[in-house]
XYZ file of C-alpha atoms in Angstrom:
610
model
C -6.139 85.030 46.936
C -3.067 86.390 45.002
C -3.862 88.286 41.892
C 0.046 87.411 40.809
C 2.971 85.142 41.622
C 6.712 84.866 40.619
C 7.616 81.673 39.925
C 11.099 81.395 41.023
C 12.365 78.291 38.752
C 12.765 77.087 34.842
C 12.338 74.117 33.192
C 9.140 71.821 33.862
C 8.410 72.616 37.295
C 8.176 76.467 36.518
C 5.457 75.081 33.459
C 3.953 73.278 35.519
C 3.183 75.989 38.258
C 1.939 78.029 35.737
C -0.604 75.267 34.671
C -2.477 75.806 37.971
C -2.128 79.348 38.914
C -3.329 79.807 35.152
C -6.280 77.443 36.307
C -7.040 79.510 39.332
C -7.415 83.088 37.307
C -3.606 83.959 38.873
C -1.325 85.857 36.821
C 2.175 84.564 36.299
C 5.549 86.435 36.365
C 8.611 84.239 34.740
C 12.313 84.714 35.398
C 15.240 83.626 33.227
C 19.096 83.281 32.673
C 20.947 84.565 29.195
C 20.346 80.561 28.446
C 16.667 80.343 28.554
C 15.129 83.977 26.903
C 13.395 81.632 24.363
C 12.604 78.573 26.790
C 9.120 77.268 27.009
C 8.544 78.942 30.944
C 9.247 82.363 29.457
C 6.813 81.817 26.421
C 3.672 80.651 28.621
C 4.205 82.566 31.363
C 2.082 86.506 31.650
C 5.551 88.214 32.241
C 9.349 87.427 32.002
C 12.109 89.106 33.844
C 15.806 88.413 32.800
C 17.730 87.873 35.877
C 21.255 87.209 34.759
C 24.127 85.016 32.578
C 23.696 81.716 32.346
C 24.793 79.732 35.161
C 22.615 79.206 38.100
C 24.851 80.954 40.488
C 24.664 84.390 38.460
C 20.614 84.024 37.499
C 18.463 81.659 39.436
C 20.102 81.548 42.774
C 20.592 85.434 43.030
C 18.001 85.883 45.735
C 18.307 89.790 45.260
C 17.272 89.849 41.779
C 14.368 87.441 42.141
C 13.239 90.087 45.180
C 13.554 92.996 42.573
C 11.669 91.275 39.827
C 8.785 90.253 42.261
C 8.444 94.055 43.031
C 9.382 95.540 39.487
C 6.421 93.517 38.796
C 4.227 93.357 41.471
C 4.109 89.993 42.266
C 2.499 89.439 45.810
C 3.855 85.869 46.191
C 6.987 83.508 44.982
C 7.057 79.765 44.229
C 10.154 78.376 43.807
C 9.441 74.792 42.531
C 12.726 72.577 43.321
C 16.179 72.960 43.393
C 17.816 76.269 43.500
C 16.442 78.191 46.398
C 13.289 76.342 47.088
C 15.393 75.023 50.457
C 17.073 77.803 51.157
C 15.850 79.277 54.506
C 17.676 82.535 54.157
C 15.900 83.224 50.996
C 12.489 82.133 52.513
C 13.204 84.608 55.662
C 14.134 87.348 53.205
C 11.365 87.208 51.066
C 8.835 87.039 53.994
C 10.727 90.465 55.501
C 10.129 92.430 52.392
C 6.518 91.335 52.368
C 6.175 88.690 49.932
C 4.779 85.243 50.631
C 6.727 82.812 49.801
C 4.476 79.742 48.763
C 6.361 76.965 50.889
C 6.807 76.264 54.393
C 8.254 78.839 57.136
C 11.942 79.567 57.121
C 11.878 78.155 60.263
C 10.547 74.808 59.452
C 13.222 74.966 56.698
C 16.094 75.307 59.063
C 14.700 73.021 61.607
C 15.203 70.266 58.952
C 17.633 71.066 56.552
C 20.471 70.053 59.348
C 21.061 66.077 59.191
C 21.753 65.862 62.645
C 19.425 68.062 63.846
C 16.039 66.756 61.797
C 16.940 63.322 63.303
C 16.700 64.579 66.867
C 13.873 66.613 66.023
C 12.291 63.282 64.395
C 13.673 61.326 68.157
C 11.387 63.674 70.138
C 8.634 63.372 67.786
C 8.690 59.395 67.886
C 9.856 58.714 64.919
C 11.643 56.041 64.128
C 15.108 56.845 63.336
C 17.876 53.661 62.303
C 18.821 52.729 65.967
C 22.552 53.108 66.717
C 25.481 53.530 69.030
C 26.649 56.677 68.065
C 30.096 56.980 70.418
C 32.915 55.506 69.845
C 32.871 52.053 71.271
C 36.394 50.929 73.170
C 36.714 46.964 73.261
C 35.184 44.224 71.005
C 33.494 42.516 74.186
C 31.486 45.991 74.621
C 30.626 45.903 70.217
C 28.777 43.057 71.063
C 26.411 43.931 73.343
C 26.051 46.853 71.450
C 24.939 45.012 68.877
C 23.124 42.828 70.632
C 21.279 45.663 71.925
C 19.955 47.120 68.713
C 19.207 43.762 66.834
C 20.930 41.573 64.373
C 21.946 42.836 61.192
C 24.370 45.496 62.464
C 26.649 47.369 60.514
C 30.069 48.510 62.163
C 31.709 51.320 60.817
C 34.521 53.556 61.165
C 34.066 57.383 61.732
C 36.441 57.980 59.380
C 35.376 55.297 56.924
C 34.997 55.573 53.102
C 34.898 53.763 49.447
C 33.664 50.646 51.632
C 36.852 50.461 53.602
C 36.366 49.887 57.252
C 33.227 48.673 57.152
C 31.452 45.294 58.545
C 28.335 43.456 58.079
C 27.171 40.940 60.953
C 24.679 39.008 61.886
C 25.676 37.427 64.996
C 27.693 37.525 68.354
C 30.985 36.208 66.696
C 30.802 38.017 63.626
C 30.649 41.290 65.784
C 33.343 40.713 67.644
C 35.478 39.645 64.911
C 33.980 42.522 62.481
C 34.959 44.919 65.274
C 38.429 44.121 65.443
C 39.033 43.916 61.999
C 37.160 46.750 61.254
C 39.199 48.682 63.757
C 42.263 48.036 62.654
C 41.815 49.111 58.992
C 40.451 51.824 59.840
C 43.966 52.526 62.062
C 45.574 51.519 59.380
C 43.835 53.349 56.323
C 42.204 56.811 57.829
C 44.807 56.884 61.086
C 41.783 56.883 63.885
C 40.425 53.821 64.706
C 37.064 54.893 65.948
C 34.007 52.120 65.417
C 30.500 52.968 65.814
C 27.586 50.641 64.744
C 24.037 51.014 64.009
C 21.161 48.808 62.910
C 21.762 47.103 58.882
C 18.600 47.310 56.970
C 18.467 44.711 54.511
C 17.041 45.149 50.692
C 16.358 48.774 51.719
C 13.806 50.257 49.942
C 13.768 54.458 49.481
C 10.032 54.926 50.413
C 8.816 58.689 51.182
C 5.444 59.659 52.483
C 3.564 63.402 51.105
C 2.344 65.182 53.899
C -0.080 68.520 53.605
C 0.270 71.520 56.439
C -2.114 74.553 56.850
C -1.954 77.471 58.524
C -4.677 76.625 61.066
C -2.490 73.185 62.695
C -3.829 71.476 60.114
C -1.094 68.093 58.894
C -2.597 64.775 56.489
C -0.232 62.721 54.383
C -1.505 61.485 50.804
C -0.181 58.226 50.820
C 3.474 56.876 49.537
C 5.480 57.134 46.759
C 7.588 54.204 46.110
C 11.374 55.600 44.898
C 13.937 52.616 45.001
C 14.627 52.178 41.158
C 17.379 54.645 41.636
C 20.780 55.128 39.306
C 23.991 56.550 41.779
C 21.108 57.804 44.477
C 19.028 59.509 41.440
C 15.372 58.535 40.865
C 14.972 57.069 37.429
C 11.387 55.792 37.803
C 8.660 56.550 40.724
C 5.107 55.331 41.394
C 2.583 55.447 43.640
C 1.259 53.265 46.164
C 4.798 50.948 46.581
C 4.141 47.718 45.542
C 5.572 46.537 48.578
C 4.310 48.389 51.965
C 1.443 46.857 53.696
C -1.766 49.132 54.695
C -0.555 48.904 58.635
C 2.775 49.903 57.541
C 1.613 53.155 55.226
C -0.770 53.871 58.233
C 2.194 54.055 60.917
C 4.290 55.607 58.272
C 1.689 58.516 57.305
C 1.028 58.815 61.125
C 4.628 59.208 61.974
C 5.292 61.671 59.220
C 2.365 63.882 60.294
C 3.583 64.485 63.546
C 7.240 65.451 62.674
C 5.772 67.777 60.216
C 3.450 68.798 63.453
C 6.210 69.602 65.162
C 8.199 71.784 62.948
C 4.892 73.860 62.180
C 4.669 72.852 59.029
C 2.670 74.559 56.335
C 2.790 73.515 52.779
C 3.449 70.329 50.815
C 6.186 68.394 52.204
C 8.026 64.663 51.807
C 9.496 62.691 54.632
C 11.844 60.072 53.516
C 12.254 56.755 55.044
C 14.396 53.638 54.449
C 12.415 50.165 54.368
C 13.764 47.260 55.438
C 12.514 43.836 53.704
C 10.625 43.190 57.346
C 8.483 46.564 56.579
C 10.819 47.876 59.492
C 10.898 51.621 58.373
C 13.238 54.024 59.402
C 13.248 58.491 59.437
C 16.016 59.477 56.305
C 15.381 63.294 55.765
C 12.172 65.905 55.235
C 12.417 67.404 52.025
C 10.682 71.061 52.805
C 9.493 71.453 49.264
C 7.358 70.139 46.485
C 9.199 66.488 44.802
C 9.851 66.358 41.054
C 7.925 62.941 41.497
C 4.421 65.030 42.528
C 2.805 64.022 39.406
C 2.138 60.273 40.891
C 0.684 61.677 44.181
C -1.840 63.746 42.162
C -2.781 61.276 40.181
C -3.810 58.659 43.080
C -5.528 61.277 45.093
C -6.741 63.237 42.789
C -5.757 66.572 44.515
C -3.544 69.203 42.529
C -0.708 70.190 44.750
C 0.501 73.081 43.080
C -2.739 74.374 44.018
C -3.144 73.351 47.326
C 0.487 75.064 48.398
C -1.021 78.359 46.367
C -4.103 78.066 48.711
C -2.319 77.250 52.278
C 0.127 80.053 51.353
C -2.754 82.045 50.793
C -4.026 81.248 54.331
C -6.512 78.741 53.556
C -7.726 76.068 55.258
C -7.091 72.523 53.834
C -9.979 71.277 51.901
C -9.567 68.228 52.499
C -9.264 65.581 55.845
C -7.510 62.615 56.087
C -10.070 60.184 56.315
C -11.178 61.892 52.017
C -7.599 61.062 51.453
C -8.258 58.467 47.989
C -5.970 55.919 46.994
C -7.189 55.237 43.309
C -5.986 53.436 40.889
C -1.882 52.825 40.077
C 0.538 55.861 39.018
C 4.217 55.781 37.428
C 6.206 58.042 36.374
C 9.856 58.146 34.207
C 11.793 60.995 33.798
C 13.038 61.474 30.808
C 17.007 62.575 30.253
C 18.930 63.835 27.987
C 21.691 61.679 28.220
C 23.059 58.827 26.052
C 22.431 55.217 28.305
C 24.889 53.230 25.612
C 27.610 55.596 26.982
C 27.318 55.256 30.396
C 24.758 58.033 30.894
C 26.812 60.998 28.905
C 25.021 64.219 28.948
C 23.633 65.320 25.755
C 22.791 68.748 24.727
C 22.048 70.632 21.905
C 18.591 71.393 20.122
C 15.515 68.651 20.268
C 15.525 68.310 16.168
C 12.212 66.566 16.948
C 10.357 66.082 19.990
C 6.920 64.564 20.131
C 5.488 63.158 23.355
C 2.507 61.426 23.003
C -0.863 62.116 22.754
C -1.649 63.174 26.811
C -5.278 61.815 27.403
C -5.127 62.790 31.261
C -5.000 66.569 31.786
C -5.470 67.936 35.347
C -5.514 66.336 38.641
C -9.173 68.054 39.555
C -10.593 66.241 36.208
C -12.998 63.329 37.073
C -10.136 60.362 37.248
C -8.750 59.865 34.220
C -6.693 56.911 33.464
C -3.823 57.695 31.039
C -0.821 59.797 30.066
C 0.763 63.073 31.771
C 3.301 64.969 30.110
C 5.421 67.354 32.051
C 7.776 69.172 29.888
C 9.848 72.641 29.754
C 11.137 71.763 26.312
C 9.474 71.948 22.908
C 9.950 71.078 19.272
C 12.972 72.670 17.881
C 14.026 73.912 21.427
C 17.671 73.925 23.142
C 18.829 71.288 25.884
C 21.208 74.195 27.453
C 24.152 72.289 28.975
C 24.109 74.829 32.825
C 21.324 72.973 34.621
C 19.978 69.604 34.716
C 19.348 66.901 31.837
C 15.456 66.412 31.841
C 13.617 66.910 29.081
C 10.303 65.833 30.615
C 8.680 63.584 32.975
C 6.392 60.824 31.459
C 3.415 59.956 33.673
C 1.032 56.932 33.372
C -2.530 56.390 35.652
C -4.296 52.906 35.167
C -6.230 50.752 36.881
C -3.480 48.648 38.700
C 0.323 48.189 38.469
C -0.204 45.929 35.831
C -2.131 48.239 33.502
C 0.340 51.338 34.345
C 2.976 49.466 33.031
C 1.620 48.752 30.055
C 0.441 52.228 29.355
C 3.676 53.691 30.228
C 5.521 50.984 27.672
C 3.297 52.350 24.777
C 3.348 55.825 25.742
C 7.732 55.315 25.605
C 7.217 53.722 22.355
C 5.293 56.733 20.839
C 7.893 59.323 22.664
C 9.949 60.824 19.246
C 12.842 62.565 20.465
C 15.738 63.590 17.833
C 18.721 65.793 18.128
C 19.488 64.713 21.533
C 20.161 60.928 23.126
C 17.508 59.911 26.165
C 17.385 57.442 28.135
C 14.127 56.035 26.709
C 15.786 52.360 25.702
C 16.788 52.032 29.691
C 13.493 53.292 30.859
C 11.916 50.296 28.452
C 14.344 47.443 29.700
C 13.367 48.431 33.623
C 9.699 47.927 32.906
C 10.481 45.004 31.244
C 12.728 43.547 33.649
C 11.154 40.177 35.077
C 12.334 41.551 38.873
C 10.755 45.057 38.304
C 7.211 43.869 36.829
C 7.019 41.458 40.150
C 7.454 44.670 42.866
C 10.625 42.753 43.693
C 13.279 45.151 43.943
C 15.448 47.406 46.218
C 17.804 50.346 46.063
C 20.679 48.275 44.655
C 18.488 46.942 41.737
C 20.221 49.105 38.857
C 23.804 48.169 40.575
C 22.912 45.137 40.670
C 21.110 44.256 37.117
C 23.526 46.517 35.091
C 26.720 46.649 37.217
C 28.713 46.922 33.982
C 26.324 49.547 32.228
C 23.631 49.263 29.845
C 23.928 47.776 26.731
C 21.576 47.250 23.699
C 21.855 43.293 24.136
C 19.824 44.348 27.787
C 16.637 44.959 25.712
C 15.370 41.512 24.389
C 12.747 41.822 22.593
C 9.802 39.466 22.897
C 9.029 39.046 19.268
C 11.645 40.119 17.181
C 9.762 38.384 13.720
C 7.523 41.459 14.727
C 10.313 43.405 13.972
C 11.135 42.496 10.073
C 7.620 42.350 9.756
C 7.226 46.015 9.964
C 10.060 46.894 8.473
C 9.072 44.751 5.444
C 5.306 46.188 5.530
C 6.689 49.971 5.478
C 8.833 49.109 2.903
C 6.456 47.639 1.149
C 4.150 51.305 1.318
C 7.495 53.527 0.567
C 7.452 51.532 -3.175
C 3.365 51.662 -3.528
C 3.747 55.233 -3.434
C 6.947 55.673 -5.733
C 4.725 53.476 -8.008
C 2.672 55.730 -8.407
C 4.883 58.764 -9.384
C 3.828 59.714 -12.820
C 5.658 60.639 -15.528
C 7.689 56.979 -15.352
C 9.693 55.386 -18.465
C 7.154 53.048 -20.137
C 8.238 49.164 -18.961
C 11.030 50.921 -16.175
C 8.382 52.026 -13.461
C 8.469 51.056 -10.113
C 7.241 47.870 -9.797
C 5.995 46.646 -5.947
C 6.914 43.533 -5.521
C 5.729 40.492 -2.941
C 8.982 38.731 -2.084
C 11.780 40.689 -0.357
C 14.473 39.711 1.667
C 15.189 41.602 5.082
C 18.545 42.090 5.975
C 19.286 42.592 9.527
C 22.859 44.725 9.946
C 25.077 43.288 12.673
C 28.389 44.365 13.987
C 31.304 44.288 11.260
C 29.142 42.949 8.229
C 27.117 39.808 10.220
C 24.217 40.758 8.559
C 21.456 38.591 8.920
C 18.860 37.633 5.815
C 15.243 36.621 6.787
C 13.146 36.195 3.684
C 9.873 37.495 3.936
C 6.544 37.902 1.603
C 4.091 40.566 1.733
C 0.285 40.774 -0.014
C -1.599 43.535 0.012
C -5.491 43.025 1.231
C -7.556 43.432 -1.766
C -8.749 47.038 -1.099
C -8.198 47.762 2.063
C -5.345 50.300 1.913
C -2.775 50.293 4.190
C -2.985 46.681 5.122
C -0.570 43.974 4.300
C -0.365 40.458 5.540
C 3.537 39.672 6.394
C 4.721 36.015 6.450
C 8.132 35.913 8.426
C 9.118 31.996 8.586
C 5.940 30.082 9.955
C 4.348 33.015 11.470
C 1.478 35.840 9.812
C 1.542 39.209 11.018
C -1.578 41.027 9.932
C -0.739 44.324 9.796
C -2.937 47.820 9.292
C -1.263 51.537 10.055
C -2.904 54.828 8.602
C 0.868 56.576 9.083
C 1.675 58.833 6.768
C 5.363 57.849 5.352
C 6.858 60.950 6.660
C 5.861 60.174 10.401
C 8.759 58.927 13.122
C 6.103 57.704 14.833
C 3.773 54.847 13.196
C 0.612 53.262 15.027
C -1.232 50.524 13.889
C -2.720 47.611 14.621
C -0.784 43.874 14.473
C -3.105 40.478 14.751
C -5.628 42.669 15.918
C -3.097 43.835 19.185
C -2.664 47.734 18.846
C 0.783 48.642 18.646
C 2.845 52.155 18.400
C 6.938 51.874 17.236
C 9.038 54.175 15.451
C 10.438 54.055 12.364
C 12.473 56.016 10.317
C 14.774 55.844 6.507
C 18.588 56.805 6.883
C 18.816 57.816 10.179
C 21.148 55.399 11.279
C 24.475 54.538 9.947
C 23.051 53.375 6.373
C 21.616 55.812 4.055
C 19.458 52.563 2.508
C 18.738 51.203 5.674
C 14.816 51.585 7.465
C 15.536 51.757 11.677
C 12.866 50.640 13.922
C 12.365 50.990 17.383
C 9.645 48.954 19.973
C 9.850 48.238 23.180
C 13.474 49.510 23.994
C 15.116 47.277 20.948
C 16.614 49.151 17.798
C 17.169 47.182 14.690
C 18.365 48.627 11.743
C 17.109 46.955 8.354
C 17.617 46.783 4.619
C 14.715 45.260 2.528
C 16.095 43.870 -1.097
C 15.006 42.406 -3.737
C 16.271 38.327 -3.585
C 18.282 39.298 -6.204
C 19.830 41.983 -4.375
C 20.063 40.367 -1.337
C 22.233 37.360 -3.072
C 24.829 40.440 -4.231
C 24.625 41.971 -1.047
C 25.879 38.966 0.309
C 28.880 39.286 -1.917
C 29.675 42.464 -0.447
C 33.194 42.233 1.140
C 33.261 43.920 4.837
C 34.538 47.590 4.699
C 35.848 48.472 8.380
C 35.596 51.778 8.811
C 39.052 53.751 8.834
């Protein structure tokens, strides 16, 4: 076994490798760019190396100076997480000539399916399914249909020079071919100047399904189930989990069986994803092999109970795989949501800067080797009062849920968003909340078009109903109501001018251009029980008990005996007077007055801003 590694990466990923080789007695050597000296990988890690400037291109993808450091330091062995070089076979090869393992598969595995073309002949020979097609230019529409006819209603016709959706044809029968075929044709004449047409087979409601395959040294290949990857925003995974909702145990069966023996035939050793397209018949169909470990990982362990970090440190280190495939588990229902730094109400902006505040919640499930845990993972790079450097990607962490089945996953990962404080930068938290929420989403029923479809014309705060928004002024009235018990009880107070507490108050709800709306509410304290108020909103009695302390974002508690975590917080929003709460995705900001004050307020005339 190594006594030391390099880990090859920032961010997450390069904590996260340090989590296990710390685990397995292994020391750790860091690298980092001008950007990250004081980033979270450099802080846990046994050594840091500074490798260049900022940008990736002059730090983490100068191959030479991750070689040097490795020897400067005496690593025996790099990991290079994902991204960067982890794909690059040159890098592999060179690190493997100046006698350093490289903990990932052989450069020539790399190569073999890093080409498009190439993997999908490799995948032919292997019998894998690959999306049947005519791949030659076809001459006359008569010939288009028997193509077609051929491979299997839905076909898609396309032009070789096709783009942006121009010259391109759907069909599902013999006419629609023919007549796609021409028309397709002479667009593309017309719009790219070469009317070339090929077709191949349309699969409908794709799904983006990808199977996690395991190589030794020793010919050893097993696959630890699926990972279910359609909720996707412009081809980037927003949320993954593990088993699909959707596959049937015949299909993962052929699907694991088909991805072992492509990653049989490249030689593979290491962990490894092969990517398939599902149709909405469970056809399945080869996409790509990613020759690396997934940012998604997280689910995989979690199911199986295997730590993969570990498993690539072992295989590298020429050991046998521990496991076979028939002590593959499947336990138990994973999800994950990565986290962003980037503003959803403005179509997904980056955001950088420094995290003011970041608290994830409270993990509860700590290593994949524990006895199985159900609960919350938090993979993160960042920390409290850290920088969200604007050269390399916008996560801030990846939020990871295990439960007993989907419908307990979701739940926990809904409460585990709702306790996630992050300040300084936007996320994309509110999003992550309406997709769980989404009727279509908590049903499995979805595809790779479901954010294009459900939010074709962005995200906007009206997306996130909220199921109980009484719930809402409740709170806010109830933490009001504890912000004036404790200025009550300031001393020193002008005899007949103290605080006084109150029972009636009148929430004011602040809309768009002054629509404010009023909800009067009443709140009584239980007699000695502190910290617990009874809120009547309209007909309806929220019983409510939190222990926060009234400088806390975050506030747990306990509603009609229901457990419940939001976040609230005084002048953070646009009014200095003004409490903002958060649940469940939906933001409301909130004044609570006196009725007295709230009959002025009302007399208030609109002030538009300049």
């Amino acid at each position: 076994m190594f006594k030391k590694i390099l880990i090859a990466n920032r961010g997450e990923i390069a904590c996260r490798v340090i989590k296990s080789a710390r685990k397995m007695g292994i020391l750790t050597v860091a690298v980092y760019s001008d950007a990250d000296k004081e980033a979270r990988h450099v802080e846990l890690a046994d050594e840091a190396v500074h490798i260049g400037a900022a940008p990736s291109r002059e730090s983490y993808l100068q191959a030479d100076r991750i070689i040097a450091a490795c020897k400067q330091t005496g690593a025996q062995a790099v990991h290079p997480g994902y991204g960067f070089l982890s794909e690059n076979e040159a890098f592999a090869r060179k690190v493997e000539e100046e006698g350093i393992v490289f903990i990932g598969p052989k450069h020539y595995s790399i190569a073999a399916m890093g080409d498009k073309i190439a993997s999908k002949k490799l995948a032919n020979e292997a019998k894998v399914n690959t999306i049947p097609g005519w791949n030659d230019a076809i001459e006359t529409a008569e010939r288009a249909v028997e193509i077609a006819k051929d491979i299997g209603y839905p076909v898609m016709i396309k032009a070789s020079a096709g783009g942006g959706g121009k010259g391109l044809r759907v069909a599902f029968n013999d006419k629609e071919a023919f007549d796609g075929f021409t028309s397709c044709r002479n667009e593309a004449r017309n719009s790219f100047g070469d009317d070339r047409v090929f077709i191949e087979k349309f699969v409908e409601e794709p799904r983006h399904i990808e199977i996690q395959v395991l190589g030794d040294a020793h010919g050893n290949v097993i696959y630890l189930n699926e990972r279910e990857c359609s909720i996707q925003r412009r081809h980037q995974k927003v949320i993954e989990e593990a088993p699909s909702p959707f596959i049937s145990e015949a299909t993962r069966k052929a699907m694991g069986e088909q991805a072992v023996q492509l990653a049989k035939a490249v030689k593979y050793q290491s962990a490894g994803t092969v990517e398939f397209v599902v149709g909405k018949d469970q056809s399945f169909y080869f996409l790509e092999m990613n020759t690396r470990l997934q940012v998604e990982h997280p689910v995989t362990e979690c199911i199986t109970g295997l730590d993969l970090v570990e498993l690539m440190i072992r295989v590298a280190a020429g050991e046998k795989l521990p496991v076979a495939q028939a002590q593959v588990k499947r336990e138990g229902w994973a999800i994950e949501c990565r986290i962003n730094a980037e503003d959803p109400f403005r179509n997904f902006l980056p955001s950088t800067g420094r995290l003011t505040r970041f608290q994830p919640p409270q993990e509860t499930m700590f290593s994949a080797d524990t006895e199985h845990l159900y609960g919350v993972r938090v993979d993160t790079g960042v920390y409290d009062g850290g920088e969200i450097p604007m050269f390399y990607d916008s996560m801030i962490a990846k939020l990871i849920v295990h439960g007993r089945d989907r419908a307990h996953a979701i739940a926990l990962m809904r409460e585990a968003l709702n306790a996630f404080v992050i300040r300084g930068v936007s996320s994309n938290i509110p999003f992550q909340a309406a997709l769980l929420a989404h009727p279509k989403f908590v049903t499995g029923d979805f595809n790779t078009g479901f954010i294009a479809e459900h939010y074709a014309k962005g995200f906007h705060a009206e997306d996130v109903p909220h199921d109980d928004p009484n719930f809402l002024v409740a709170l806010v009235a109830f933490m009001h109501r504890r912000y004036r018990a404790r200025a009550s009880g300031i001393s020193g107070q002008l005899n007949g001018h103290g605080v006084k507490v109150g029972e009636e108050f009148v929430v004011v709800t602040l809309g768009a251009e002054g629509r404010h709306v009023h909800t009067p509410v009443s709140v009584t304290d239980f007699k000695g029980v502190t910290g617990s108020s009874a809120v009547q909103v309209a007909d309806a009695i929220y019983r409510i008990s939190s222990s926060a302390h009234l400088g806390s974002v975050r506030v747990e508690g306990v509603v009609n005996d229901k457990p419940f975590t939001a976040q609230v917080e005084r002048g953070a929003g646009k009014n200095p007077l003004a409490l903002r709460v958060s649940h469940n995705g939906t933001q409301v900001e909130a004044m609570v007055l006196s009725p007295l004050g709230a009959r002025l307020q009302q007399l208030m005339p609109y002030k538009a801003p300049p």
